[in-house]
Amino acid sequence: MTKPDIKKNKSTKTVFSESEATKIAEDLEFKSAEDILLWATTTFRQRLVLSTSFQATGMVILDMLSKISPDTRVMTLDTGRLPKATYDLIDQVQDQYDMQIEVQYPDSDNLKKIVAKHGINMFYKSYSLRLLCCEKRKLEPLSKALVDIDAWITGLTRQQGGTRTSTPKVTIDHKHNDILKINPIADWDNKMIWQYINDNKVPYNKLYDQGYTSIGCDPCTRPIEKNEDDRSGRWWWEKGMPKECGIHTFTKSK
Ligand code: SF4
């Protein structure tokens, strides 16, 4: 397994150069998700966090971590607009797994200002207001949570399309202080994800049983229609815009 030449900067942060990160990604490309998580948890320990919105991909990784390294930090963003089914799943995970879920919240003063100015459902008014809402409810709390972290794990997969098609297993995240971003199931497809969930009796968001294929905030997510791609139910009223909130892209609100 890859043993990186770890360098520490003044704040004891573990840092990697682009070429080191590329080499790690190449070494891990054909390793199993479990092997990648084992490498990540032994390399970064408490300076590693799984960030999950409790979608199927995140649940697969959380279940693997519970077996490999149950003291790994798990974090989620409560935007304040999540579906009830997602809150129910968070409760279920807390009960079922011996893992503490760290819940991050938006800054209430920031929310008050944008809601007063643009309305509680501003996201339906324009693309830029939708991005502003995502920025205040998701991007800002995530950025704060990743400040003292060396690496984070996500459930991104290449089959989700768009900018995710070329997701590497490991990359430097320039959006978040150049920490390492680890995507252990980047090469998984839906069949593999649901096979794992069924084989391991992993709890999942019940909205999947109602035709949802990607689950975010309640007012911005709907089930997909026949022949639509998996992320079509996100911000469904927007035409021709990236199906991203900005966490995994460099998209900026105006
Ligand atoms: S998904 Fe919708 S409600 Fe959630 S943060 Fe983005 S715009 Fe706001």
mmCIF file of C-alpha atoms and ligand atoms in Angstrom:
data_model
loop_
_atom_site.group_PDB
_atom_site.id
_atom_site.type_symbol
_atom_site.label_atom_id
_atom_site.label_comp_id
_atom_site.label_asym_id
_atom_site.label_seq_id
_atom_site.Cartn_x
_atom_site.Cartn_y
_atom_site.Cartn_z
ATOM 1 C CA MET A 1 0.000 0.000 0.000
ATOM 2 C CA THR A 2 1.191 3.493 -0.794
ATOM 3 C CA LYS A 3 3.264 5.033 1.944
ATOM 4 C CA PRO A 4 3.399 8.751 1.161
ATOM 5 C CA ASP A 5 6.386 10.859 2.029
ATOM 6 C CA ILE A 6 4.421 12.922 4.535
ATOM 7 C CA LYS A 7 5.513 16.495 5.088
ATOM 8 C CA LYS A 8 4.209 18.695 7.879
ATOM 9 C CA ASN A 9 3.935 22.442 7.615
ATOM 10 C CA LYS A 10 4.151 24.833 10.558
ATOM 11 C CA SER A 11 0.618 24.037 11.735
ATOM 12 C CA THR A 12 1.421 20.272 11.700
ATOM 13 C CA LYS A 13 -0.757 19.938 8.640
ATOM 14 C CA THR A 14 0.084 17.038 6.341
ATOM 15 C CA VAL A 15 0.697 18.422 2.879
ATOM 16 C CA PHE A 16 1.209 16.821 -0.503
ATOM 17 C CA SER A 17 2.562 18.190 -3.746
ATOM 18 C CA GLU A 18 0.576 17.753 -6.963
ATOM 19 C CA SER A 19 2.972 15.059 -8.152
ATOM 20 C CA GLU A 20 2.721 13.176 -4.835
ATOM 21 C CA ALA A 21 -1.073 13.284 -4.950
ATOM 22 C CA THR A 22 -1.063 12.087 -8.556
ATOM 23 C CA LYS A 23 1.238 9.196 -7.638
ATOM 24 C CA ILE A 24 -1.026 8.217 -4.722
ATOM 25 C CA ALA A 25 -4.072 8.356 -7.017
ATOM 26 C CA GLU A 26 -2.318 6.111 -9.539
ATOM 27 C CA ASP A 27 -1.292 3.646 -6.830
ATOM 28 C CA LEU A 28 -4.823 3.501 -5.399
ATOM 29 C CA GLU A 29 -6.800 3.467 -8.659
ATOM 30 C CA PHE A 30 -7.173 -0.301 -8.730
ATOM 31 C CA LYS A 31 -7.283 -0.898 -4.971
ATOM 32 C CA SER A 32 -10.556 -1.833 -3.309
ATOM 33 C CA ALA A 33 -12.565 0.823 -1.489
ATOM 34 C CA GLU A 34 -11.779 -0.946 1.796
ATOM 35 C CA ASP A 35 -8.031 -0.843 1.075
ATOM 36 C CA ILE A 36 -8.218 2.850 0.259
ATOM 37 C CA LEU A 37 -10.106 3.559 3.494
ATOM 38 C CA LEU A 38 -7.593 1.507 5.468
ATOM 39 C CA TRP A 39 -4.774 3.547 3.939
ATOM 40 C CA ALA A 40 -6.608 6.819 4.640
ATOM 41 C CA THR A 41 -7.497 6.031 8.246
ATOM 42 C CA THR A 42 -3.983 4.840 9.157
ATOM 43 C CA THR A 43 -2.354 7.773 7.379
ATOM 44 C CA PHE A 44 -4.520 10.607 8.699
ATOM 45 C CA ARG A 45 -6.278 9.221 11.799
ATOM 46 C CA GLN A 46 -8.237 12.024 13.516
ATOM 47 C CA ARG A 47 -7.259 14.546 10.849
ATOM 48 C CA LEU A 48 -9.513 12.698 8.410
ATOM 49 C CA VAL A 49 -13.282 13.087 8.094
ATOM 50 C CA LEU A 50 -16.014 11.434 6.050
ATOM 51 C CA SER A 51 -18.410 14.101 4.832
ATOM 52 C CA THR A 52 -21.747 12.580 3.905
ATOM 53 C CA SER A 53 -25.304 13.647 3.122
ATOM 54 C CA PHE A 54 -26.371 10.058 3.877
ATOM 55 C CA GLN A 55 -27.041 9.161 0.287
ATOM 56 C CA ALA A 56 -26.451 5.562 -0.796
ATOM 57 C CA THR A 57 -22.792 6.193 -1.664
ATOM 58 C CA GLY A 58 -22.067 7.785 1.709
ATOM 59 C CA MET A 59 -23.812 4.954 3.528
ATOM 60 C CA VAL A 60 -21.598 2.396 1.775
ATOM 61 C CA ILE A 61 -18.477 4.235 2.915
ATOM 62 C CA LEU A 62 -19.805 4.803 6.438
ATOM 63 C CA ASP A 63 -20.557 1.090 6.778
ATOM 64 C CA MET A 64 -17.065 0.177 5.575
ATOM 65 C CA LEU A 65 -15.486 2.656 7.996
ATOM 66 C CA SER A 66 -17.526 1.231 10.876
ATOM 67 C CA LYS A 67 -15.747 -2.082 10.254
ATOM 68 C CA ILE A 68 -12.279 -0.763 9.409
ATOM 69 C CA SER A 69 -11.891 2.172 11.779
ATOM 70 C CA PRO A 70 -15.056 3.044 13.737
ATOM 71 C CA ASP A 71 -13.487 6.052 15.439
ATOM 72 C CA THR A 72 -13.144 7.848 12.087
ATOM 73 C CA ARG A 73 -14.860 11.217 12.179
ATOM 74 C CA VAL A 74 -18.161 11.444 10.286
ATOM 75 C CA MET A 75 -19.623 14.816 9.437
ATOM 76 C CA THR A 76 -22.808 16.025 7.776
ATOM 77 C CA LEU A 77 -24.297 19.388 6.847
ATOM 78 C CA ASP A 78 -27.748 20.171 8.171
ATOM 79 C CA THR A 79 -28.871 22.878 5.767
ATOM 80 C CA GLY A 80 -32.140 23.303 7.644
ATOM 81 C CA ARG A 81 -34.026 22.232 4.502
ATOM 82 C CA LEU A 82 -33.395 18.480 4.470
ATOM 83 C CA PRO A 83 -36.229 15.982 3.870
ATOM 84 C CA LYS A 84 -37.681 14.279 6.944
ATOM 85 C CA ALA A 85 -36.458 10.941 5.569
ATOM 86 C CA THR A 86 -32.862 12.172 5.761
ATOM 87 C CA TYR A 87 -33.251 13.274 9.388
ATOM 88 C CA ASP A 88 -34.827 9.877 10.143
ATOM 89 C CA LEU A 89 -31.827 8.143 8.577
ATOM 90 C CA ILE A 90 -29.367 10.226 10.588
ATOM 91 C CA ASP A 91 -31.167 9.105 13.759
ATOM 92 C CA GLN A 92 -31.136 5.504 12.583
ATOM 93 C CA VAL A 93 -27.398 5.635 11.840
ATOM 94 C CA GLN A 94 -26.706 7.114 15.290
ATOM 95 C CA ASP A 95 -28.637 4.258 16.862
ATOM 96 C CA GLN A 96 -27.288 1.453 14.713
ATOM 97 C CA TYR A 97 -23.604 2.350 14.421
ATOM 98 C CA ASP A 98 -21.205 3.088 17.221
ATOM 99 C CA MET A 99 -20.095 6.260 15.452
ATOM 100 C CA GLN A 100 -20.656 9.863 16.448
ATOM 101 C CA ILE A 101 -22.093 12.060 13.694
ATOM 102 C CA GLU A 102 -20.807 15.644 13.742
ATOM 103 C CA VAL A 103 -23.569 17.915 12.425
ATOM 104 C CA GLN A 104 -22.519 21.250 10.933
ATOM 105 C CA TYR A 105 -24.981 24.131 10.634
ATOM 106 C CA PRO A 106 -25.095 27.345 8.586
ATOM 107 C CA ASP A 107 -24.354 30.647 10.289
ATOM 108 C CA SER A 108 -27.781 31.898 11.402
ATOM 109 C CA ASP A 109 -26.904 35.604 10.964
ATOM 110 C CA ASN A 110 -25.851 34.971 7.363
ATOM 111 C CA LEU A 111 -29.049 33.074 6.707
ATOM 112 C CA LYS A 112 -31.203 35.798 8.260
ATOM 113 C CA LYS A 113 -29.665 38.387 5.944
ATOM 114 C CA ILE A 114 -30.154 36.501 2.688
ATOM 115 C CA VAL A 115 -33.645 35.286 3.593
ATOM 116 C CA ALA A 116 -34.705 38.834 4.552
ATOM 117 C CA LYS A 117 -33.404 40.131 1.253
ATOM 118 C CA HIS A 118 -34.388 37.347 -1.172
ATOM 119 C CA GLY A 119 -37.075 35.244 0.539
ATOM 120 C CA ILE A 120 -37.036 31.807 2.146
ATOM 121 C CA ASN A 121 -37.367 30.031 -1.228
ATOM 122 C CA MET A 122 -34.926 32.263 -3.092
ATOM 123 C CA PHE A 123 -33.509 29.297 -5.022
ATOM 124 C CA TYR A 124 -36.513 29.192 -7.353
ATOM 125 C CA LYS A 125 -35.987 32.818 -8.434
ATOM 126 C CA SER A 126 -32.654 32.559 -10.240
ATOM 127 C CA TYR A 127 -29.572 30.388 -10.661
ATOM 128 C CA SER A 128 -27.394 32.920 -8.864
ATOM 129 C CA LEU A 129 -29.760 33.009 -5.864
ATOM 130 C CA ARG A 130 -29.809 29.219 -5.806
ATOM 131 C CA LEU A 131 -26.010 29.221 -5.661
ATOM 132 C CA LEU A 132 -26.130 31.870 -2.923
ATOM 133 C CA CYS A 133 -28.404 29.643 -0.842
ATOM 134 C CA CYS A 134 -26.091 26.648 -1.396
ATOM 135 C CA GLU A 135 -23.106 28.801 -0.487
ATOM 136 C CA LYS A 136 -24.589 29.907 2.853
ATOM 137 C CA ARG A 137 -26.228 26.617 3.795
ATOM 138 C CA LYS A 138 -23.596 24.195 2.507
ATOM 139 C CA LEU A 139 -20.297 25.616 1.266
ATOM 140 C CA GLU A 140 -19.532 27.947 4.155
ATOM 141 C CA PRO A 141 -20.225 25.448 6.967
ATOM 142 C CA LEU A 142 -18.235 22.784 5.109
ATOM 143 C CA SER A 143 -15.248 25.091 4.624
ATOM 144 C CA LYS A 144 -15.254 25.903 8.344
ATOM 145 C CA ALA A 145 -15.442 22.218 9.250
ATOM 146 C CA LEU A 146 -12.479 21.338 7.032
ATOM 147 C CA VAL A 147 -10.083 23.929 8.465
ATOM 148 C CA ASP A 148 -8.247 21.577 10.833
ATOM 149 C CA ILE A 149 -8.442 18.546 8.594
ATOM 150 C CA ASP A 150 -5.751 17.008 6.377
ATOM 151 C CA ALA A 151 -8.020 14.857 4.212
ATOM 152 C CA TRP A 152 -11.702 14.289 3.625
ATOM 153 C CA ILE A 153 -13.605 11.376 2.175
ATOM 154 C CA THR A 154 -16.528 11.788 -0.200
ATOM 155 C CA GLY A 155 -18.963 9.477 -1.965
ATOM 156 C CA LEU A 156 -18.420 10.983 -5.417
ATOM 157 C CA THR A 157 -18.706 8.516 -8.295
ATOM 158 C CA ARG A 158 -17.818 8.884 -11.957
ATOM 159 C CA GLN A 159 -21.172 7.459 -13.048
ATOM 160 C CA GLN A 160 -22.892 10.552 -11.557
ATOM 161 C CA GLY A 161 -21.812 12.333 -14.755
ATOM 162 C CA GLY A 162 -21.117 15.990 -15.442
ATOM 163 C CA THR A 163 -17.893 17.199 -13.860
ATOM 164 C CA ARG A 164 -17.809 14.001 -11.780
ATOM 165 C CA THR A 165 -17.038 11.794 -14.790
ATOM 166 C CA SER A 166 -13.280 12.152 -14.295
ATOM 167 C CA THR A 167 -13.247 11.965 -10.475
ATOM 168 C CA PRO A 168 -9.877 10.588 -9.301
ATOM 169 C CA LYS A 169 -9.628 8.342 -6.258
ATOM 170 C CA VAL A 170 -7.360 10.931 -4.643
ATOM 171 C CA THR A 171 -6.761 14.565 -5.499
ATOM 172 C CA ILE A 172 -5.645 17.804 -3.883
ATOM 173 C CA ASP A 173 -8.663 19.938 -2.979
ATOM 174 C CA HIS A 174 -7.631 23.481 -3.844
ATOM 175 C CA LYS A 175 -10.996 24.770 -2.723
ATOM 176 C CA HIS A 176 -10.298 23.628 0.830
ATOM 177 C CA ASN A 177 -6.765 24.642 1.784
ATOM 178 C CA ASP A 178 -5.130 22.051 -0.481
ATOM 179 C CA ILE A 179 -6.134 19.140 1.738
ATOM 180 C CA LEU A 180 -6.471 15.687 0.188
ATOM 181 C CA LYS A 181 -9.857 14.656 -1.158
ATOM 182 C CA ILE A 182 -10.374 10.905 -1.176
ATOM 183 C CA ASN A 183 -13.097 9.299 -3.306
ATOM 184 C CA PRO A 184 -12.803 5.574 -2.542
ATOM 185 C CA ILE A 185 -15.801 4.422 -4.597
ATOM 186 C CA ALA A 186 -15.213 6.749 -7.566
ATOM 187 C CA ASP A 187 -15.313 3.782 -9.951
ATOM 188 C CA TRP A 188 -18.462 2.163 -8.501
ATOM 189 C CA ASP A 189 -21.758 2.058 -10.359
ATOM 190 C CA ASN A 190 -25.307 1.849 -9.005
ATOM 191 C CA LYS A 191 -25.351 -1.928 -9.221
ATOM 192 C CA MET A 192 -22.267 -2.229 -7.003
ATOM 193 C CA ILE A 193 -23.610 0.358 -4.533
ATOM 194 C CA TRP A 194 -26.977 -1.348 -4.067
ATOM 195 C CA GLN A 195 -25.410 -4.800 -4.041
ATOM 196 C CA TYR A 196 -23.236 -3.683 -1.114
ATOM 197 C CA ILE A 197 -26.207 -2.083 0.683
ATOM 198 C CA ASN A 198 -28.344 -5.197 0.290
ATOM 199 C CA ASP A 199 -25.577 -7.687 1.121
ATOM 200 C CA ASN A 200 -24.574 -5.783 4.258
ATOM 201 C CA LYS A 201 -28.068 -4.681 5.318
ATOM 202 C CA VAL A 202 -26.981 -1.055 5.314
ATOM 203 C CA PRO A 203 -29.742 1.427 6.223
ATOM 204 C CA TYR A 204 -30.642 3.803 3.398
ATOM 205 C CA ASN A 205 -32.784 6.855 2.768
ATOM 206 C CA LYS A 206 -36.371 5.698 2.179
ATOM 207 C CA LEU A 207 -36.831 8.290 -0.574
ATOM 208 C CA TYR A 208 -34.927 5.892 -2.864
ATOM 209 C CA ASP A 209 -38.012 3.650 -2.668
ATOM 210 C CA GLN A 210 -40.098 6.542 -4.080
ATOM 211 C CA GLY A 211 -38.074 7.085 -7.267
ATOM 212 C CA TYR A 212 -35.428 9.449 -5.966
ATOM 213 C CA THR A 213 -31.911 8.716 -7.266
ATOM 214 C CA SER A 214 -30.004 11.655 -5.753
ATOM 215 C CA ILE A 215 -31.136 13.271 -2.514
ATOM 216 C CA GLY A 216 -30.350 16.765 -1.301
ATOM 217 C CA CYS A 217 -32.509 19.475 0.245
ATOM 218 C CA ASP A 218 -36.260 18.868 0.230
ATOM 219 C CA PRO A 219 -37.370 21.846 -1.899
ATOM 220 C CA CYS A 220 -34.621 21.202 -4.463
ATOM 221 C CA THR A 221 -34.987 17.463 -5.020
ATOM 222 C CA ARG A 222 -37.625 15.367 -6.759
ATOM 223 C CA PRO A 223 -37.858 11.782 -8.045
ATOM 224 C CA ILE A 224 -36.612 11.336 -11.602
ATOM 225 C CA GLU A 225 -38.716 10.552 -14.651
ATOM 226 C CA LYS A 226 -38.137 7.526 -16.838
ATOM 227 C CA ASN A 227 -34.940 7.868 -18.940
ATOM 228 C CA GLU A 228 -33.668 10.840 -16.921
ATOM 229 C CA ASP A 229 -30.154 10.615 -15.499
ATOM 230 C CA ASP A 230 -29.608 10.139 -11.779
ATOM 231 C CA ARG A 231 -29.028 13.798 -10.917
ATOM 232 C CA SER A 232 -31.933 15.181 -12.964
ATOM 233 C CA GLY A 233 -34.067 15.455 -9.843
ATOM 234 C CA ARG A 234 -31.715 18.024 -8.301
ATOM 235 C CA TRP A 235 -32.708 21.661 -8.996
ATOM 236 C CA TRP A 236 -35.013 20.221 -11.672
ATOM 237 C CA TRP A 237 -36.370 23.620 -12.707
ATOM 238 C CA GLU A 238 -32.937 24.787 -13.925
ATOM 239 C CA LYS A 239 -32.218 24.086 -17.578
ATOM 240 C CA GLY A 240 -28.657 23.678 -18.865
ATOM 241 C CA MET A 241 -26.996 24.460 -15.523
ATOM 242 C CA PRO A 242 -24.564 22.136 -13.730
ATOM 243 C CA LYS A 243 -26.308 19.857 -11.226
ATOM 244 C CA GLU A 244 -23.883 20.939 -8.524
ATOM 245 C CA CYS A 245 -24.077 23.069 -5.389
ATOM 246 C CA GLY A 246 -20.424 24.103 -5.672
ATOM 247 C CA ILE A 247 -18.885 21.834 -3.040
ATOM 248 C CA HIS A 248 -17.281 19.690 -5.706
ATOM 249 C CA THR A 249 -16.747 22.380 -8.334
ATOM 250 C CA PHE A 250 -15.380 25.861 -8.519
ATOM 251 C CA THR A 251 -18.814 27.285 -9.387
ATOM 252 C CA LYS A 252 -19.332 30.678 -7.697
ATOM 253 C CA SER A 253 -22.481 32.704 -7.066
ATOM 254 C CA LYS A 254 -22.480 36.191 -8.566
HETATM 255 S S1 SF4 B 1 -30.034 22.585 -2.241
HETATM 256 FE FE1 SF4 B 1 -31.640 24.177 -2.296
HETATM 257 S S2 SF4 B 1 -32.271 24.579 -0.155
HETATM 258 FE FE2 SF4 B 1 -30.361 23.361 -0.154
HETATM 259 S S3 SF4 B 1 -28.785 24.846 0.104
HETATM 260 FE FE3 SF4 B 1 -28.980 24.521 -2.122
HETATM 261 S S4 SF4 B 1 -30.512 25.987 -2.867
HETATM 262 FE FE4 SF4 B 1 -30.605 25.976 -0.608
#
